[in-house]
CSV table of C-alpha atoms in Angstrom, one decimal:
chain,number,residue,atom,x,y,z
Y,1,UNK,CA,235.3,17.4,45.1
Y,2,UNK,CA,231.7,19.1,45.7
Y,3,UNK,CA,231.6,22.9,46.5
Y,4,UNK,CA,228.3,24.2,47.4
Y,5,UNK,CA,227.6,27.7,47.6
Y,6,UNK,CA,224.6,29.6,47.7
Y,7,UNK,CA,223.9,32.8,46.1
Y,8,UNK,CA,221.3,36.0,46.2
Y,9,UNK,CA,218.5,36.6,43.3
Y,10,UNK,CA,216.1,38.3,42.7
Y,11,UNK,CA,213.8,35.3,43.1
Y,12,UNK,CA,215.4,35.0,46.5
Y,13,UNK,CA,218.3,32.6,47.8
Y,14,UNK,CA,219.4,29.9,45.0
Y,15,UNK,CA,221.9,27.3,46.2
Y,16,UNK,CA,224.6,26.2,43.7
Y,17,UNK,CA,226.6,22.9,43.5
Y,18,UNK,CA,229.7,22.8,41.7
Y,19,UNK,CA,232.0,19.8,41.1
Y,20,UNK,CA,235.6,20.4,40.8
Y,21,UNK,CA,238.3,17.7,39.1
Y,22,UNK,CA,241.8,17.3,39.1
Y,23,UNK,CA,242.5,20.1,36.4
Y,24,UNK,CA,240.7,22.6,38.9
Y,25,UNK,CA,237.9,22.7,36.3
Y,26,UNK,CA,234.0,23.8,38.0
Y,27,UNK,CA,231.4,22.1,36.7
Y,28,UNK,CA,227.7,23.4,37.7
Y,29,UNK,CA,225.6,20.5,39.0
Y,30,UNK,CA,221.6,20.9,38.3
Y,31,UNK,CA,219.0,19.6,40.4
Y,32,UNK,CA,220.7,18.3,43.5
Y,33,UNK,CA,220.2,20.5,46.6
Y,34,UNK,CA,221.6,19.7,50.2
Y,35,UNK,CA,219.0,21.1,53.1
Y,36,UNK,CA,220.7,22.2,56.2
Y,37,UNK,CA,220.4,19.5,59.0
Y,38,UNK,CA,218.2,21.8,61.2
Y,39,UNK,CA,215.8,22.9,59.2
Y,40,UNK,CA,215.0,21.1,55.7
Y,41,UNK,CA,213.5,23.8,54.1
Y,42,UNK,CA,217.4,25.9,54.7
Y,43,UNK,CA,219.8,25.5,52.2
Y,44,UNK,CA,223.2,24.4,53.3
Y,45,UNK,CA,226.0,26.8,52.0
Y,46,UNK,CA,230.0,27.5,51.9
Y,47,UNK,CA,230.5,23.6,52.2
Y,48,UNK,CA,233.5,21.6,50.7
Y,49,UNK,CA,232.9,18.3,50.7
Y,50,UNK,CA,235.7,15.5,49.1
Y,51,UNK,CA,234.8,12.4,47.3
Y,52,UNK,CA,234.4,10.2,44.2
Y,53,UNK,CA,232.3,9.9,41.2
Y,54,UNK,CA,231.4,6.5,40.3
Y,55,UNK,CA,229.6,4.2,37.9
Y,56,UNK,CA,227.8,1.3,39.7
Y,57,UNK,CA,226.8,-1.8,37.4
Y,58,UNK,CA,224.0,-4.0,38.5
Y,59,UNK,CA,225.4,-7.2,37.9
Y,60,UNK,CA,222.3,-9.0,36.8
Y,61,UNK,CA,220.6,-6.6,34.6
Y,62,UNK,CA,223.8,-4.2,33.9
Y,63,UNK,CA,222.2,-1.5,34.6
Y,64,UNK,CA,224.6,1.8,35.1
Y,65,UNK,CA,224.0,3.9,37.9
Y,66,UNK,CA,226.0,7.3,37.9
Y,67,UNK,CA,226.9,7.7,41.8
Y,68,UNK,CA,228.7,10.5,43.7
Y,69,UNK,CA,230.6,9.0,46.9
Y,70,UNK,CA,231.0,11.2,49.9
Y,71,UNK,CA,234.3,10.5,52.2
Y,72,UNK,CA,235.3,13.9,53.6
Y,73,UNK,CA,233.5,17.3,54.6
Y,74,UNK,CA,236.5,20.3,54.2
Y,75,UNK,CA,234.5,23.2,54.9
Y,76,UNK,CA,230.8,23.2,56.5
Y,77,UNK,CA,229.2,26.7,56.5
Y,78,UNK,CA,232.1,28.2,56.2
Y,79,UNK,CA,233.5,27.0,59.1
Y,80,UNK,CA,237.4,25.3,58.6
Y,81,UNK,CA,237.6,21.7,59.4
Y,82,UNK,CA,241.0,20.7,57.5
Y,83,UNK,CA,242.4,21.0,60.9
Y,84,UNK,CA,240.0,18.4,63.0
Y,85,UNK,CA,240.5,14.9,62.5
Y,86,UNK,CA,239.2,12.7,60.4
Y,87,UNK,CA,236.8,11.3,62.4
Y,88,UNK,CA,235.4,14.3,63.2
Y,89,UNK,CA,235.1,15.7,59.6
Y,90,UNK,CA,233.6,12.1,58.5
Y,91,UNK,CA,230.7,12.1,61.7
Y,92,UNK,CA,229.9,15.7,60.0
Y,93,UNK,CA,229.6,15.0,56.7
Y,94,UNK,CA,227.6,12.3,57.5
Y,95,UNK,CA,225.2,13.7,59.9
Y,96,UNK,CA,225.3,17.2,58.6
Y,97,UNK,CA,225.6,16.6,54.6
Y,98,UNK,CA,224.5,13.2,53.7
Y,99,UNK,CA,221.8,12.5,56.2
Y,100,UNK,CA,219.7,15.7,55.3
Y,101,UNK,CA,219.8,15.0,51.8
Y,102,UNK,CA,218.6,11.5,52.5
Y,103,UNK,CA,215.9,12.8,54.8
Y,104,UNK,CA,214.7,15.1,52.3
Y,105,UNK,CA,214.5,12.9,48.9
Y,106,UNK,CA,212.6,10.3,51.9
Y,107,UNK,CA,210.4,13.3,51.9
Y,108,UNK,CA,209.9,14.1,48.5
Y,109,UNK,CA,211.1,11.1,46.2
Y,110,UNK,CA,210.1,12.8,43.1
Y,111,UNK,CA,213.6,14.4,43.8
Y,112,UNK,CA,215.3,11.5,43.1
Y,113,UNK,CA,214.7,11.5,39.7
Y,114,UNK,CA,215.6,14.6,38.7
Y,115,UNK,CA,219.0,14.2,40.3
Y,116,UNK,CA,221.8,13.4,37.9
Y,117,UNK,CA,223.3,10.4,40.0
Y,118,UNK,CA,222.9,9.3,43.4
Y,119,UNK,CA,224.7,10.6,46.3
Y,120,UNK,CA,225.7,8.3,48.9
Y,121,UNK,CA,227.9,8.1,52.3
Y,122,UNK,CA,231.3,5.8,51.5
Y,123,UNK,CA,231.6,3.6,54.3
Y,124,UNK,CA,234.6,3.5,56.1
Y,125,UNK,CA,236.1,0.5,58.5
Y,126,UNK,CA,238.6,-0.1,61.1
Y,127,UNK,CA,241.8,-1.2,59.8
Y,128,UNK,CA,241.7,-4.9,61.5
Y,129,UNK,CA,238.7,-5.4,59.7
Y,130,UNK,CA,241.0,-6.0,56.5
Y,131,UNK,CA,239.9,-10.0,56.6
Y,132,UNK,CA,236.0,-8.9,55.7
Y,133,UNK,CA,236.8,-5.9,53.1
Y,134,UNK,CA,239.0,-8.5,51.2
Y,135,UNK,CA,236.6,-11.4,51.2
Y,136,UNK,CA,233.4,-9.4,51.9
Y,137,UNK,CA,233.0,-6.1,51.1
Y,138,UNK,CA,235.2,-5.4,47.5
Y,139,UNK,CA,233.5,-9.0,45.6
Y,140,UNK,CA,230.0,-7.1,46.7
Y,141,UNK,CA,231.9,-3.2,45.2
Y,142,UNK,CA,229.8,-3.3,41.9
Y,143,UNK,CA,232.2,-0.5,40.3
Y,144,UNK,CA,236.0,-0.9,40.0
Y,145,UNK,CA,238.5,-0.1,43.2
Y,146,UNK,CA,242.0,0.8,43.1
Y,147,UNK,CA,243.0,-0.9,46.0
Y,148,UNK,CA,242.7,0.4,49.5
Y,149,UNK,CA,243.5,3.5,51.4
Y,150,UNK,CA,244.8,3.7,55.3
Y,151,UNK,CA,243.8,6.5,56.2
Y,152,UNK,CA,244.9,8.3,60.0
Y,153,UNK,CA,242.2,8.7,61.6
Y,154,UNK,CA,243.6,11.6,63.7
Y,155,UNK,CA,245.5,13.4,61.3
Y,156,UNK,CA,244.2,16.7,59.9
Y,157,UNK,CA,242.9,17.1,55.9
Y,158,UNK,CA,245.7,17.4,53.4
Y,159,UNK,CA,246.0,18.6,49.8
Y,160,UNK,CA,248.1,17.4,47.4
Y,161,UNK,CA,250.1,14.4,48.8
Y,162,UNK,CA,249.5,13.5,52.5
Y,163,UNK,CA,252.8,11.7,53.9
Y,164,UNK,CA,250.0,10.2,56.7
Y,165,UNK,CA,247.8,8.1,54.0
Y,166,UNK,CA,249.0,4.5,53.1
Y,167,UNK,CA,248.0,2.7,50.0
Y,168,UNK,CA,247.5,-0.8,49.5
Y,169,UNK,CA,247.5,-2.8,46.5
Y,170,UNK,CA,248.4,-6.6,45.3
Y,171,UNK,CA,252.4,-6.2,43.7
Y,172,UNK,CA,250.5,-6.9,40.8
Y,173,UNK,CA,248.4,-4.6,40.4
Y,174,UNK,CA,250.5,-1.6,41.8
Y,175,UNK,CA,250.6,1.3,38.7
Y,176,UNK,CA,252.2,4.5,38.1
Y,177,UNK,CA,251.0,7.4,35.8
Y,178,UNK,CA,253.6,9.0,33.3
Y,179,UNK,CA,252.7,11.1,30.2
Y,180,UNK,CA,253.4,9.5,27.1
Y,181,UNK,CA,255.1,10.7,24.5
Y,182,UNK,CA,255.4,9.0,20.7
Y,183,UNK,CA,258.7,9.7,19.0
Y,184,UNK,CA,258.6,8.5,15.0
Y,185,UNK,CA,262.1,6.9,13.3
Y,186,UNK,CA,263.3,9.7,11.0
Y,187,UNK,CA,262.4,8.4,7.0
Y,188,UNK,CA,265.3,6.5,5.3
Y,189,UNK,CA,265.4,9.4,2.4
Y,190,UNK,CA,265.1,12.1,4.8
Y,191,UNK,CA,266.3,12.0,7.8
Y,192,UNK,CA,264.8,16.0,8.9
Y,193,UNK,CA,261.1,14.0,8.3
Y,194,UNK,CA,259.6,11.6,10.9
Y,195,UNK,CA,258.5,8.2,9.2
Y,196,UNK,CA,254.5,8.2,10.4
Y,197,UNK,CA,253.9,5.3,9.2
Y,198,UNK,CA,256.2,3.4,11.1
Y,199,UNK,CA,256.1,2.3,14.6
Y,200,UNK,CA,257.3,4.6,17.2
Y,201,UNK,CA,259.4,4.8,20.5
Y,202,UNK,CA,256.7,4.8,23.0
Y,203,UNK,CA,258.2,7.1,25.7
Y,204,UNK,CA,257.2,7.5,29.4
Y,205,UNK,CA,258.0,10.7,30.9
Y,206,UNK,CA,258.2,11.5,34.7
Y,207,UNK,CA,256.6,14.7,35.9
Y,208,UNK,CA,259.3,16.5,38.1
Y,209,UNK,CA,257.6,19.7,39.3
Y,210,UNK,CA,259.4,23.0,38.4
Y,211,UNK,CA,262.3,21.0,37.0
Y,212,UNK,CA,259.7,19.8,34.3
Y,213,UNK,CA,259.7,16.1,33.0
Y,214,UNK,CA,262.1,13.4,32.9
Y,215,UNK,CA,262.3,10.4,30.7
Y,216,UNK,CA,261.6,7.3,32.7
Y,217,UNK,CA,261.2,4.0,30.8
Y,218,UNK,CA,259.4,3.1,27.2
Y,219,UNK,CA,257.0,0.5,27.1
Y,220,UNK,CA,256.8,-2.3,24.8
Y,221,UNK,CA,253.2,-2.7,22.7
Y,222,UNK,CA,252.8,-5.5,20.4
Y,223,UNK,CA,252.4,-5.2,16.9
Y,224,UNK,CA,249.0,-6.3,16.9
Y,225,UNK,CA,248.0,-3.8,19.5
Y,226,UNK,CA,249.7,-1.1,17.7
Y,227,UNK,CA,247.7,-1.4,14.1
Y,228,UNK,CA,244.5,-1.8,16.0
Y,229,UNK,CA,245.0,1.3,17.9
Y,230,UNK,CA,245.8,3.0,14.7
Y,231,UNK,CA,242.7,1.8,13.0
Y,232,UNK,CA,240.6,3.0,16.0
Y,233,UNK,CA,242.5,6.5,15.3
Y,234,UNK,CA,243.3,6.6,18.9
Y,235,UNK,CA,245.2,9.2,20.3
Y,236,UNK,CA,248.5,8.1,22.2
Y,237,UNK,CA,250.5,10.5,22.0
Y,238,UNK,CA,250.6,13.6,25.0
Y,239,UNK,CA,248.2,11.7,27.3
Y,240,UNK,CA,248.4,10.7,30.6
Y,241,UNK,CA,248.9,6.4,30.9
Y,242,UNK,CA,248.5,4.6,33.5
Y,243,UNK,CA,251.0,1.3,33.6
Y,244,UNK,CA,251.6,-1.7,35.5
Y,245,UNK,CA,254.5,-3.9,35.1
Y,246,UNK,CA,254.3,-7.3,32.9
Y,247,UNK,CA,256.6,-9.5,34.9
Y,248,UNK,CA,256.9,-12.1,32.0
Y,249,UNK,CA,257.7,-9.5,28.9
Y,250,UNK,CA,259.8,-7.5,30.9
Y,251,UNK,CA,258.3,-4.6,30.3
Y,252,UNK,CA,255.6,-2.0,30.8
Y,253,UNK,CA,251.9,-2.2,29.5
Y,254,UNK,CA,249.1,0.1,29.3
Y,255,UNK,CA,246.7,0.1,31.7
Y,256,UNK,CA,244.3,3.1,30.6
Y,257,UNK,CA,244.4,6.4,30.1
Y,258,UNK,CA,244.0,9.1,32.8
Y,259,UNK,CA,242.7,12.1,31.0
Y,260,UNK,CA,241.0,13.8,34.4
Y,261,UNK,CA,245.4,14.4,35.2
Y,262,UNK,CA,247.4,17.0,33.6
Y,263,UNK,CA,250.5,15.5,35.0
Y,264,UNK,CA,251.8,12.1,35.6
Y,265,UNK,CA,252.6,10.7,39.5
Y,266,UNK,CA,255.4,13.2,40.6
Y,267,UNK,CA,258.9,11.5,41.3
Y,268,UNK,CA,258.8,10.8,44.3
Y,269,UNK,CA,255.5,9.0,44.3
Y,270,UNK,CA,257.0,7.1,41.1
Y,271,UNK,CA,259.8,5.7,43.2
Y,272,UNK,CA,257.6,5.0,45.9
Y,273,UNK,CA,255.3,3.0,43.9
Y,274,UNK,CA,258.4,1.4,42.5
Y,275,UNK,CA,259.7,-0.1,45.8
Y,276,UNK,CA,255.8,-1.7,46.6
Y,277,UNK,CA,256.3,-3.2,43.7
Y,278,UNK,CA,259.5,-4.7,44.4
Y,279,UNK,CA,258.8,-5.4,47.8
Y,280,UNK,CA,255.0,-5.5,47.6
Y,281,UNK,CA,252.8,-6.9,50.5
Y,282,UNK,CA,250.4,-10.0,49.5
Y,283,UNK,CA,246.6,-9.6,50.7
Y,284,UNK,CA,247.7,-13.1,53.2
Y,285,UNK,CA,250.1,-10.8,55.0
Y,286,UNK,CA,247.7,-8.1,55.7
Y,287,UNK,CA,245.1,-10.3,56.8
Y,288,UNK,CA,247.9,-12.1,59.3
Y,289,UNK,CA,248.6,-9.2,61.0
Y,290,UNK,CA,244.8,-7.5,62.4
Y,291,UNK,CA,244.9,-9.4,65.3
Y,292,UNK,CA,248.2,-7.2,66.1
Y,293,UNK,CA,246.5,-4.0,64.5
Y,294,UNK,CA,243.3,-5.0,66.7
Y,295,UNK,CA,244.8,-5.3,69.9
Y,296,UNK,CA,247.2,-1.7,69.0
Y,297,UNK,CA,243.9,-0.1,68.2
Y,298,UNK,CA,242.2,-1.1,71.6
Y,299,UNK,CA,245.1,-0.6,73.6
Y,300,UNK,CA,245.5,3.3,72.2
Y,301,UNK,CA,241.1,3.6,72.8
Y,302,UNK,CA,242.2,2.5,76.3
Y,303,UNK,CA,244.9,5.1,77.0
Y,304,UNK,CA,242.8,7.5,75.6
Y,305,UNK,CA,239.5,7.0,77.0
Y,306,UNK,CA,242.1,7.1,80.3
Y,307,UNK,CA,243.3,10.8,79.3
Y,308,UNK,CA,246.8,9.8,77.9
Y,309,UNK,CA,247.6,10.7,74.7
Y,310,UNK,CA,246.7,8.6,72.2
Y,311,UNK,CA,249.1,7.8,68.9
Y,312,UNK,CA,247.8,8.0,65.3
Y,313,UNK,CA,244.9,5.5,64.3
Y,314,UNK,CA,243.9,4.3,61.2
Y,315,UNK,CA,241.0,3.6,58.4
Y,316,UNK,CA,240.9,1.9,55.2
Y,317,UNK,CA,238.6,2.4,53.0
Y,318,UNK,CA,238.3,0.9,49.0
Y,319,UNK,CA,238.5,3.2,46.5
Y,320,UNK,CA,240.0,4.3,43.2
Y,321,UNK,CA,241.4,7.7,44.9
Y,322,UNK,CA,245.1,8.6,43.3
Y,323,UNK,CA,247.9,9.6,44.6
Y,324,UNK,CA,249.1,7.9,47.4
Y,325,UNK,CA,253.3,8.4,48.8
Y,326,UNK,CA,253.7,5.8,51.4
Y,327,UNK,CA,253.3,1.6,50.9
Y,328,UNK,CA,252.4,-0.5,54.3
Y,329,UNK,CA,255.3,-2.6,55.9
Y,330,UNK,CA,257.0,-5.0,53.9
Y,331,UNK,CA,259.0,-7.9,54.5
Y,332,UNK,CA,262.1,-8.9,52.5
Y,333,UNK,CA,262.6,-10.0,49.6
Y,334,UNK,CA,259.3,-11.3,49.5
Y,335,UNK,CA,259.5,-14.3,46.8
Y,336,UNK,CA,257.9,-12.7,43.7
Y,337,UNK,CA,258.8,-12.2,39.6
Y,338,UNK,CA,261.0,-10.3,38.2
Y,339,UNK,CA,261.4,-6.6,38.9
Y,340,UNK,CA,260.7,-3.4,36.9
Y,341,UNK,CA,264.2,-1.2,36.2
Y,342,UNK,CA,264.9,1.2,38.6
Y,343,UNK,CA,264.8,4.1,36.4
Y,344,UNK,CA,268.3,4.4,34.5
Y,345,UNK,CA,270.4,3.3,38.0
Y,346,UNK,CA,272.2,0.4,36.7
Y,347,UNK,CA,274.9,-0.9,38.5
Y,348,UNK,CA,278.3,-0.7,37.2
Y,349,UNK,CA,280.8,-3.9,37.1
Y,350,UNK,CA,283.9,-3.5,38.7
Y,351,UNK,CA,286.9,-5.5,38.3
Y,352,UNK,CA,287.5,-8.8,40.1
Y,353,UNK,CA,289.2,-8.3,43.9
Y,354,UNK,CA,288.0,-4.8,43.5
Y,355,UNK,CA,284.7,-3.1,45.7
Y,356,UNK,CA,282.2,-1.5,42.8
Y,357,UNK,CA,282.2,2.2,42.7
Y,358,UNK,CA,278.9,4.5,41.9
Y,359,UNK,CA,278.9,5.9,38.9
Y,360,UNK,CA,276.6,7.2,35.8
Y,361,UNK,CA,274.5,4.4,34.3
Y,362,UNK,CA,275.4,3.3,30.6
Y,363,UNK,CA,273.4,5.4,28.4
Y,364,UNK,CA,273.4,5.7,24.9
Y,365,UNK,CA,272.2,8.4,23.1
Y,366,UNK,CA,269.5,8.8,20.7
Y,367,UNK,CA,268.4,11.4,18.4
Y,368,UNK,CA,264.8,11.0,17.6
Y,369,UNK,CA,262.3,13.3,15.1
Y,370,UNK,CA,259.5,15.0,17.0
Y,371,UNK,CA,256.2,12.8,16.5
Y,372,UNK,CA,253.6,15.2,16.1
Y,373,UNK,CA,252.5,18.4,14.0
Y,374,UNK,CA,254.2,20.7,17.3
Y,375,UNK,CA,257.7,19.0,17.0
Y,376,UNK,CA,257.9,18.0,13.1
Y,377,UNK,CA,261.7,18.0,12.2
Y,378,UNK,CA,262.7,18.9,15.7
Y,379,UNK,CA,265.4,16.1,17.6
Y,380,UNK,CA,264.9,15.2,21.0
Y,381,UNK,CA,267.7,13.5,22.4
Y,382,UNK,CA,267.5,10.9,25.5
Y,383,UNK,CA,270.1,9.6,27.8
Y,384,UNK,CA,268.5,6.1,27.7
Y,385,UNK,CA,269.9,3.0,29.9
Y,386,UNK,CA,271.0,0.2,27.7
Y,387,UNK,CA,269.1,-2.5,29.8
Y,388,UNK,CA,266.2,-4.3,29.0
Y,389,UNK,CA,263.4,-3.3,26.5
Y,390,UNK,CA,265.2,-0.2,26.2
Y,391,UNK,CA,268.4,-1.2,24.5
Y,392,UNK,CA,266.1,-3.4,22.6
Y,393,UNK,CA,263.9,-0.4,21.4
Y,394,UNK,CA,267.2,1.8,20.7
Y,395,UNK,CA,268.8,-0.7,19.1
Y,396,UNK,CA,265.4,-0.9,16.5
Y,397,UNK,CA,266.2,2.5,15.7
């Protein structure tokens, strides 16, 4: 997110861009400065503007272009436009935000290269145009997407999770965030001492707002991957992972780390991710359905353009922006591999001629020595699900 202020000195007006992360940290931007669209030599001020920073990679000569992508204007001279829809907010940050800019390094192209990465307009398209983002637009995307984003185009701007934005991703390639947590076998001799040199539980914790964190899963990492991490004197443990499923080793694998978070996905999104997975839309079915979305779309233009009231539209656009609640229609029991574990709900066996009760999941638990310099000789215990990797991991211990 972009906030750009501008500020009295002695030397007269001096606008100010600041970029803001996920941890709510500023960060002054030097030599980028948006005119006002009336008057070029105006400085545009109180402006919020949401989007993406990006590295694009020419894919013939590899070169590495730092780019800033605009897809939402918040605030414009300090005038509110959370409320307005989305198509609205987009034809102002466009017209008002990116197209001055453009105008004025047209202008004065020495600009360009004192600017610390590009700043360009993220294009949006209708949502029956799915068939040509799949197969035309993402192979021409020359930095990485995370899938792509419905987004309504009459609903008003959102913080935190908006209920109203759908995320789409191959079943395959769907992925949660959890902190994780390393938690070192006690040493044979001494049980009060964590063994170091060993390999440890590899723990993923939930974040669960005010009631704090919850333990999730573990994930599996070979042997191989382990001692090469540890030669690289990479840190694992308290950070932020991002994990997909591995259908064939039943477990879960690391993805990367997401050190812009302070948190992992909160619960809710978790499980929400969880069913996609499970019941996960392929790209085919997507693409099978725009003639419907097409004719939905025209038909709620019509009743609009005839003074009814129209029904929520949509956009998509393909990006890697986080934190999506809501996965597009599925069908089911689509025919794919095995599932991940639903998070310590196992199903309990009941006896034969008899209807199966709910009831706690099996559990065993575990006492396991803190695994870092905070927590040395301090026992964590966990309630852990004897399915799966788990019992497997527990059972090492």
């Amino acid at each position: 997110m972009a906030l750009i202020v501008v500020k009295g000195t002695p030397q007269g007006p001096t606008q100010e861009v600041y970029f803001i992360d996920r941890k709510d940290e500023f960060f002054l931007i030097e030599n980028l400065t948006f005119p006002h669209y009336e008057n070029p030599n105006r400085l545009l001020k109180d402006t919020v503007v949401d989007g993406e920073l990006v590295i694009d990679v020419d894919p013939k000569t590899g070169h590495q272009q730092l780019r800033f992508l605009a897809f939402d204007c918040i605030v414009w001279e300090a005038n509110n436009l959370m409320m307005r829809p989305l198509m609205n907010r987009y034809g102002r940050l466009k017209d008002w935000v990116i197209a001055p800019l453009k105008k004025l390094i047209n202008m004065q192209p020495h600009l360009r290269d004192k600017m610390p990465f590009d700043v360009k307009l993220k294009t949006m398209e209708l949502a029956y145009g799915i068939d040509k983002v799949l197969h035309q637009d993402l192979p021409k995307l020359t930095h990485g997407n995370d899938g792509l984003i419905f987004t309504s185009a009459t609903a008003p701007y959102r913080t935190g999770t908006d209920p109203k934005i759908l995320k789409w991703k191959p079943p395959s390639e769907n992925s949660i965030d959890f902190r994780l947590e390393l938690r070192f076998p006690p040493l044979s001799d001494d049980p009060s001492e964590a063994d170091f040199y060993a390999k440890p539980l590899f723990v993923l914790l939930m974040h669960c707002g005010k009631e704090g964190e919850q333990f999730f899963d573990t994930l599996e990492m070979s042997d191989e991957e382990w001692l090469e991490r540890k030669e690289r004197r990479e840190q694992l443990d308290n950070r932020v992972v991002e994990v997909v499923w591995d259908s064939t080793r039943q477990t879960w694998k690391i993805l990367r780390f997401r050190d812009d978070k302070k948190n992992g996905n909160y619960r809710a999104v978790v499980f929400s991710i969880l069913d996609s997975i499970r019941d996960g839309v392929e790209a085919a079915e997507l693409i099978k359905r725009s003639p419907q979305i097409r004719q939905a779309w025209k038909a709620r233009a019509q009743a609009q353009s005839s003074g009814n009231k129209s029904p929520h539209r949509h956009q998509q656009e393909s990006n890697s922006r986080q934190n999506a609640t809501k996965s597009p229609p599925r069908t089911a029991n689509p025919p794919h591999s095995k599932s991940p574990p639903q998070s310590r709900q196992v199903p309990q066996s009941a006896p034969s001629g008899t209807s199966a009760k709910p009831g706690p999941p099996a559990t065993v638990a575990v006492n396991v020595v803190g695994g870092n310099p905070k927590t040395k000789g301090k026992k964590k215990k966990y309630s852990l699900a004897q399915v799966g990797s788990v019992a497997a991991t527990m059972k090492r211990i």
